[in-house]
């Protein structure tokens, strides 16, 4: 499981954009978005975690990876 801080995420549309971007490269992943905390949690990831950072940033959202959880 990986967690990311996405400061510029502020609405449901932002959450949908980020979720779509992650699922485009990790179709089997589970994506949870906490708008209040500005956190995105992604689990069941097959590929390298840095790809998730890249795809969220490419969707227009500066992202900061947090420590990976087991």
CSV table of C-alpha atoms in Angstrom, one decimal, residues 14-61:
chain,number,residue,atom,x,y,z
A,14,UNK,CA,-9.9,16.0,-8.8
A,15,UNK,CA,-10.4,12.7,-7.0
A,16,UNK,CA,-11.9,11.2,-10.1
A,17,UNK,CA,-9.1,12.5,-12.3
A,18,UNK,CA,-6.5,11.0,-10.0
A,19,UNK,CA,-8.3,7.7,-9.7
A,20,UNK,CA,-8.7,7.4,-13.5
A,21,UNK,CA,-5.0,8.2,-14.0
A,22,UNK,CA,-3.9,5.6,-11.5
A,23,UNK,CA,-6.3,2.9,-12.8
A,24,UNK,CA,-5.1,3.6,-16.4
A,25,UNK,CA,-1.6,2.2,-15.4
A,26,UNK,CA,-2.7,-0.1,-12.6
A,27,UNK,CA,-6.1,-1.5,-13.6
A,28,UNK,CA,-6.2,-3.9,-10.6
A,29,UNK,CA,-5.3,-1.3,-8.0
A,30,UNK,CA,-7.6,-0.1,-5.3
A,31,UNK,CA,-7.6,3.7,-5.0
A,32,UNK,CA,-8.9,5.5,-1.9
A,33,UNK,CA,-9.1,9.3,-1.8
A,34,UNK,CA,-9.5,11.4,1.4
A,35,UNK,CA,-10.2,14.9,0.1
A,36,UNK,CA,-10.2,16.5,3.6
A,37,UNK,CA,-6.7,15.1,4.4
A,38,UNK,CA,-5.6,15.5,0.8
A,39,UNK,CA,-4.4,11.9,0.8
A,40,UNK,CA,-4.5,9.2,-1.9
A,41,UNK,CA,-4.0,5.6,-0.9
A,42,UNK,CA,-3.2,3.0,-3.5
A,43,UNK,CA,-3.1,-0.7,-2.8
A,44,UNK,CA,-2.8,-3.9,-4.9
A,45,UNK,CA,-0.1,-2.3,-7.1
A,46,UNK,CA,1.8,-4.6,-9.5
A,47,UNK,CA,4.3,-2.1,-11.0
A,48,UNK,CA,6.8,0.2,-9.5
A,49,UNK,CA,5.4,2.8,-7.1
A,50,UNK,CA,7.2,5.7,-8.7
A,51,UNK,CA,5.0,5.2,-11.8
A,52,UNK,CA,2.0,6.3,-9.6
A,53,UNK,CA,3.8,9.5,-8.6
A,54,UNK,CA,4.5,10.2,-12.3
A,55,UNK,CA,0.9,9.6,-13.5
A,56,UNK,CA,-0.6,11.7,-10.7
A,57,UNK,CA,1.8,14.6,-11.5
A,58,UNK,CA,1.1,14.2,-15.2
A,59,UNK,CA,-2.6,14.6,-14.5
A,60,UNK,CA,-1.7,18.0,-13.1
A,61,UNK,CA,-1.5,17.4,-9.4
